[in-house]
Amino acid sequence: MHASTRKLLDERDRADITVPMIAADAGVTPSTIYRRWGDITEVFADVAIERLRPDAPPRETGSVRGDLVAWAQEYLEEMSSPVGRSALRDVVMSGDTNPLQCATFCRTQIETILGRGDPAGSGGQGVVEHVIDHVVAPIVYRILFDLDPLEADRVGVLVDQALDAAVRV
Amino acid sequence: MHASTRKLLDERDRADITVPMIAADAGVTPSTIYRRWGDITEVFADVAIERLRPDAPPRETGSVRGDLVAWAQEYLEEMSSPVGRSALRDVVMSGDTNPLQCATFCRTQIETILGRGDPAGSGGQGVVEHVIDHVVAPIVYRILFDLDPLEADRVGVLVDQALDAAVRV
């Protein structure tokens, strides 16, 4: 089902894709899809969540700051692509547990990075919240509301500010 | 049309609302609505944009910082309400120019506030971008992705950090 949906999304406008089309491509009946997903919004969200799920732990660069900058720049790049933009929109519009799951993917990657540093010096949970509010949130807000995306160079500044701010709290 | 849509949204689940229902309530034909808006997503987005459009300039408290905190706390409160949440989701999912328009409402209010201060000391455009990235973005991200909303107390801290960060750039 996922493969069929992804294939159709690559081929045509999402507004033109219907449950019967996905069913035909996947070789199942439409009612199989309705029974499992309810409607097409949920099918798109399910595909989007799989696209947003990290497929590897964050890259190691030798420092927490370096790992955060590398992860955030990659996240910015992926989410700014047409596929990333659509996936974010599909997740937000589906409601249910999908948006929280998407945010949790980010949180888990950030926690993995911070866990590599000195746990005593990292400020723990406070730092995670700061990175979410000051690095992830601006990246995603600008994409969803069609503002100019963050410049990749600014990601380093935002990471520094988040680490800084967390220390000052 | 707007009044009918708002009335129906107050009465029942949005998933159950159809263009013919809105048309019946408004006393027009469904084709009138399809001609003007295209589909129900656009009708919802149009109603959402009107709900999000500021109806007054930001409150004056005597200082730029105070005005920003007051505005942001009010924005947080409005967007966290069920009506605000739905409006944000409707705007994001509709695409088109709606998301940018919604972000522009915020930008304009912030610019109005900053314009009340000393223009030379305010840092100009840089401050606007910082307030968007560090105050508006975390508020909206947390709402759209179902994280715990920002606490009203933290809004003051975020405004200080944004003003601070802008000065340091």
mmCIF file of C-alpha atoms in Angstrom, chain A residues 2-169:
data_model
loop_
_atom_site.group_PDB
_atom_site.id
_atom_site.type_symbol
_atom_site.label_atom_id
_atom_site.label_comp_id
_atom_site.label_asym_id
_atom_site.label_seq_id
_atom_site.Cartn_x
_atom_site.Cartn_y
_atom_site.Cartn_z
ATOM 1 C CA HIS A 2 2.834 2.350 0.949
ATOM 2 C CA ALA A 3 4.766 1.548 -2.205
ATOM 3 C CA SER A 4 1.679 2.142 -4.356
ATOM 4 C CA THR A 5 0.910 5.437 -2.625
ATOM 5 C CA ARG A 6 4.497 6.634 -2.954
ATOM 6 C CA LYS A 7 4.535 5.675 -6.623
ATOM 7 C CA LEU A 8 1.286 7.567 -7.300
ATOM 8 C CA LEU A 9 2.554 10.596 -5.357
ATOM 9 C CA ASP A 10 5.640 10.660 -7.581
ATOM 10 C CA GLU A 11 3.504 10.478 -10.705
ATOM 11 C CA ARG A 12 0.688 12.962 -10.121
ATOM 12 C CA ASP A 13 -0.959 15.650 -8.007
ATOM 13 C CA ARG A 14 -2.031 14.397 -4.588
ATOM 14 C CA ALA A 15 -5.471 15.973 -5.101
ATOM 15 C CA ASP A 16 -6.000 13.581 -8.021
ATOM 16 C CA ILE A 17 -5.141 10.431 -6.063
ATOM 17 C CA THR A 18 -8.055 8.335 -4.816
ATOM 18 C CA VAL A 19 -8.358 5.258 -2.626
ATOM 19 C CA PRO A 20 -9.556 3.125 -5.589
ATOM 20 C CA MET A 21 -6.423 4.139 -7.528
ATOM 21 C CA ILE A 22 -4.152 3.035 -4.699
ATOM 22 C CA ALA A 23 -6.147 -0.178 -4.311
ATOM 23 C CA ALA A 24 -5.881 -0.940 -8.030
ATOM 24 C CA ASP A 25 -2.128 -0.418 -8.017
ATOM 25 C CA ALA A 26 -1.675 -2.538 -4.882
ATOM 26 C CA GLY A 27 -3.984 -5.306 -6.134
ATOM 27 C CA VAL A 28 -6.446 -5.100 -3.233
ATOM 28 C CA THR A 29 -10.057 -3.939 -2.964
ATOM 29 C CA PRO A 30 -10.769 -0.331 -1.914
ATOM 30 C CA SER A 31 -12.682 -1.624 1.105
ATOM 31 C CA THR A 32 -9.477 -3.209 2.430
ATOM 32 C CA ILE A 33 -7.956 0.287 2.527
ATOM 33 C CA TYR A 34 -11.045 1.969 4.000
ATOM 34 C CA ARG A 35 -11.222 -0.706 6.706
ATOM 35 C CA ARG A 36 -7.627 -0.280 7.752
ATOM 36 C CA TRP A 37 -7.094 3.495 7.315
ATOM 37 C CA GLY A 38 -10.521 5.118 7.262
ATOM 38 C CA ASP A 39 -9.771 7.679 4.562
ATOM 39 C CA ILE A 40 -7.095 8.917 2.203
ATOM 40 C CA THR A 41 -5.805 11.536 4.662
ATOM 41 C CA GLU A 42 -4.768 8.722 6.972
ATOM 42 C CA VAL A 43 -3.132 6.796 4.133
ATOM 43 C CA PHE A 44 -1.051 9.867 3.209
ATOM 44 C CA ALA A 45 -0.170 10.471 6.879
ATOM 45 C CA ASP A 46 0.902 6.865 7.310
ATOM 46 C CA VAL A 47 3.183 7.096 4.295
ATOM 47 C CA ALA A 48 4.495 10.461 5.532
ATOM 48 C CA ILE A 49 5.335 9.078 8.972
ATOM 49 C CA GLU A 50 7.381 6.302 7.382
ATOM 50 C CA ARG A 51 9.230 8.879 5.316
ATOM 51 C CA LEU A 52 9.946 10.992 8.410
ATOM 52 C CA ARG A 53 11.049 8.072 10.595
ATOM 53 C CA PRO A 54 14.859 8.304 11.025
ATOM 54 C CA ASP A 55 16.623 5.376 9.415
ATOM 55 C CA ALA A 56 19.873 5.782 11.335
ATOM 56 C CA PRO A 57 21.182 7.363 14.536
ATOM 57 C CA PRO A 58 22.544 10.902 14.106
ATOM 58 C CA ARG A 59 25.975 11.188 12.526
ATOM 59 C CA GLU A 60 28.926 11.475 14.939
ATOM 60 C CA THR A 61 31.285 14.393 14.443
ATOM 61 C CA GLY A 62 33.236 14.287 17.718
ATOM 62 C CA SER A 63 31.288 16.911 19.668
ATOM 63 C CA VAL A 64 27.727 17.468 20.838
ATOM 64 C CA ARG A 65 27.587 20.851 19.142
ATOM 65 C CA GLY A 66 28.925 19.394 15.916
ATOM 66 C CA ASP A 67 26.473 16.503 16.003
ATOM 67 C CA LEU A 68 23.543 18.876 16.617
ATOM 68 C CA VAL A 69 24.552 21.189 13.782
ATOM 69 C CA ALA A 70 25.046 18.270 11.383
ATOM 70 C CA TRP A 71 21.705 16.704 12.354
ATOM 71 C CA ALA A 72 19.805 20.008 12.118
ATOM 72 C CA GLN A 73 21.308 20.922 8.747
ATOM 73 C CA GLU A 74 20.332 17.536 7.380
ATOM 74 C CA TYR A 75 16.826 17.851 8.853
ATOM 75 C CA LEU A 76 16.465 21.321 7.314
ATOM 76 C CA GLU A 77 17.558 20.002 3.931
ATOM 77 C CA GLU A 78 15.233 16.990 4.001
ATOM 78 C CA MET A 79 12.200 18.917 5.249
ATOM 79 C CA SER A 80 12.724 21.730 2.693
ATOM 80 C CA SER A 81 12.536 19.298 -0.217
ATOM 81 C CA PRO A 82 9.156 18.890 -1.926
ATOM 82 C CA VAL A 83 8.804 15.392 -0.437
ATOM 83 C CA GLY A 84 9.660 16.641 3.057
ATOM 84 C CA ARG A 85 7.242 19.576 2.832
ATOM 85 C CA SER A 86 4.379 17.326 1.776
ATOM 86 C CA ALA A 87 5.196 14.805 4.483
ATOM 87 C CA LEU A 88 5.101 17.516 7.183
ATOM 88 C CA ARG A 89 1.788 18.866 5.860
ATOM 89 C CA ASP A 90 0.259 15.377 5.633
ATOM 90 C CA VAL A 91 1.244 14.648 9.210
ATOM 91 C CA VAL A 92 -0.100 17.943 10.566
ATOM 92 C CA MET A 93 -3.398 17.667 8.756
ATOM 93 C CA SER A 94 -4.071 14.086 9.781
ATOM 94 C CA GLY A 95 -4.199 14.893 13.479
ATOM 95 C CA ASP A 96 -4.519 11.737 15.605
ATOM 96 C CA THR A 97 -1.161 10.639 17.051
ATOM 97 C CA ASN A 98 0.822 11.406 13.890
ATOM 98 C CA PRO A 99 2.027 14.943 14.727
ATOM 99 C CA LEU A 100 3.253 13.865 18.158
ATOM 100 C CA GLN A 101 5.005 10.871 16.631
ATOM 101 C CA CYS A 102 6.757 13.131 14.126
ATOM 102 C CA ALA A 103 7.915 15.477 16.920
ATOM 103 C CA THR A 104 9.075 12.467 18.929
ATOM 104 C CA PHE A 105 11.340 11.338 16.076
ATOM 105 C CA CYS A 106 13.167 14.676 16.396
ATOM 106 C CA ARG A 107 13.263 14.557 20.174
ATOM 107 C CA THR A 108 14.757 11.064 20.166
ATOM 108 C CA GLN A 109 17.523 12.052 17.760
ATOM 109 C CA ILE A 110 18.338 15.116 19.871
ATOM 110 C CA GLU A 111 18.375 13.053 23.062
ATOM 111 C CA THR A 112 20.710 10.539 21.435
ATOM 112 C CA ILE A 113 23.143 13.336 20.579
ATOM 113 C CA LEU A 114 22.973 14.977 23.996
ATOM 114 C CA GLY A 115 23.449 11.577 25.636
ATOM 115 C CA ARG A 116 26.827 11.326 23.908
ATOM 116 C CA GLY A 117 28.079 14.392 25.784
ATOM 117 C CA ASP A 118 28.708 14.720 29.462
ATOM 118 C CA PRO A 119 25.251 14.093 30.959
ATOM 119 C CA ALA A 120 26.063 16.254 33.990
ATOM 120 C CA GLY A 121 27.182 19.179 31.844
ATOM 121 C CA SER A 122 24.491 18.952 29.190
ATOM 122 C CA GLY A 123 21.664 20.342 31.327
ATOM 123 C CA GLY A 124 19.501 17.293 30.579
ATOM 124 C CA GLN A 125 15.876 17.804 29.653
ATOM 125 C CA GLY A 126 16.204 21.600 29.569
ATOM 126 C CA VAL A 127 18.614 21.417 26.641
ATOM 127 C CA VAL A 128 16.314 19.111 24.699
ATOM 128 C CA GLU A 129 13.445 21.591 25.088
ATOM 129 C CA HIS A 130 15.673 24.466 23.996
ATOM 130 C CA VAL A 131 16.826 22.655 20.895
ATOM 131 C CA ILE A 132 13.198 21.849 20.027
ATOM 132 C CA ASP A 133 12.016 25.428 20.595
ATOM 133 C CA HIS A 134 14.951 27.232 18.996
ATOM 134 C CA VAL A 135 16.231 24.910 16.278
ATOM 135 C CA VAL A 136 13.482 22.485 15.231
ATOM 136 C CA ALA A 137 10.548 24.896 15.634
ATOM 137 C CA PRO A 138 11.957 27.689 13.410
ATOM 138 C CA ILE A 139 12.954 25.164 10.731
ATOM 139 C CA VAL A 140 9.491 23.607 10.629
ATOM 140 C CA TYR A 141 7.504 26.847 11.083
ATOM 141 C CA ARG A 142 9.233 28.483 8.130
ATOM 142 C CA ILE A 143 8.538 25.478 5.929
ATOM 143 C CA LEU A 144 4.873 25.056 6.866
ATOM 144 C CA PHE A 145 4.111 28.778 6.533
ATOM 145 C CA ASP A 146 6.057 29.290 3.310
ATOM 146 C CA LEU A 147 8.573 31.774 4.679
ATOM 147 C CA ASP A 148 12.111 31.806 3.325
ATOM 148 C CA PRO A 149 13.733 28.667 4.716
ATOM 149 C CA LEU A 150 16.472 29.116 7.288
ATOM 150 C CA GLU A 151 19.883 29.452 5.702
ATOM 151 C CA ALA A 152 22.046 26.416 6.465
ATOM 152 C CA ASP A 153 24.642 28.776 7.989
ATOM 153 C CA ARG A 154 22.161 30.054 10.556
ATOM 154 C CA VAL A 155 21.620 26.549 11.920
ATOM 155 C CA GLY A 156 24.974 26.726 13.714
ATOM 156 C CA VAL A 157 24.013 30.062 15.282
ATOM 157 C CA LEU A 158 20.664 28.652 16.438
ATOM 158 C CA VAL A 159 22.345 25.607 17.979
ATOM 159 C CA ASP A 160 24.779 27.863 19.836
ATOM 160 C CA GLN A 161 21.934 30.048 21.090
ATOM 161 C CA ALA A 162 19.967 27.007 22.238
ATOM 162 C CA LEU A 163 22.958 25.532 24.103
ATOM 163 C CA ASP A 164 23.722 28.979 25.535
ATOM 164 C CA ALA A 165 20.178 29.685 26.618
ATOM 165 C CA ALA A 166 19.910 26.280 28.249
ATOM 166 C CA VAL A 167 23.039 26.951 30.285
ATOM 167 C CA ARG A 168 21.677 30.322 31.437
ATOM 168 C CA VAL A 169 18.380 28.891 32.717
#
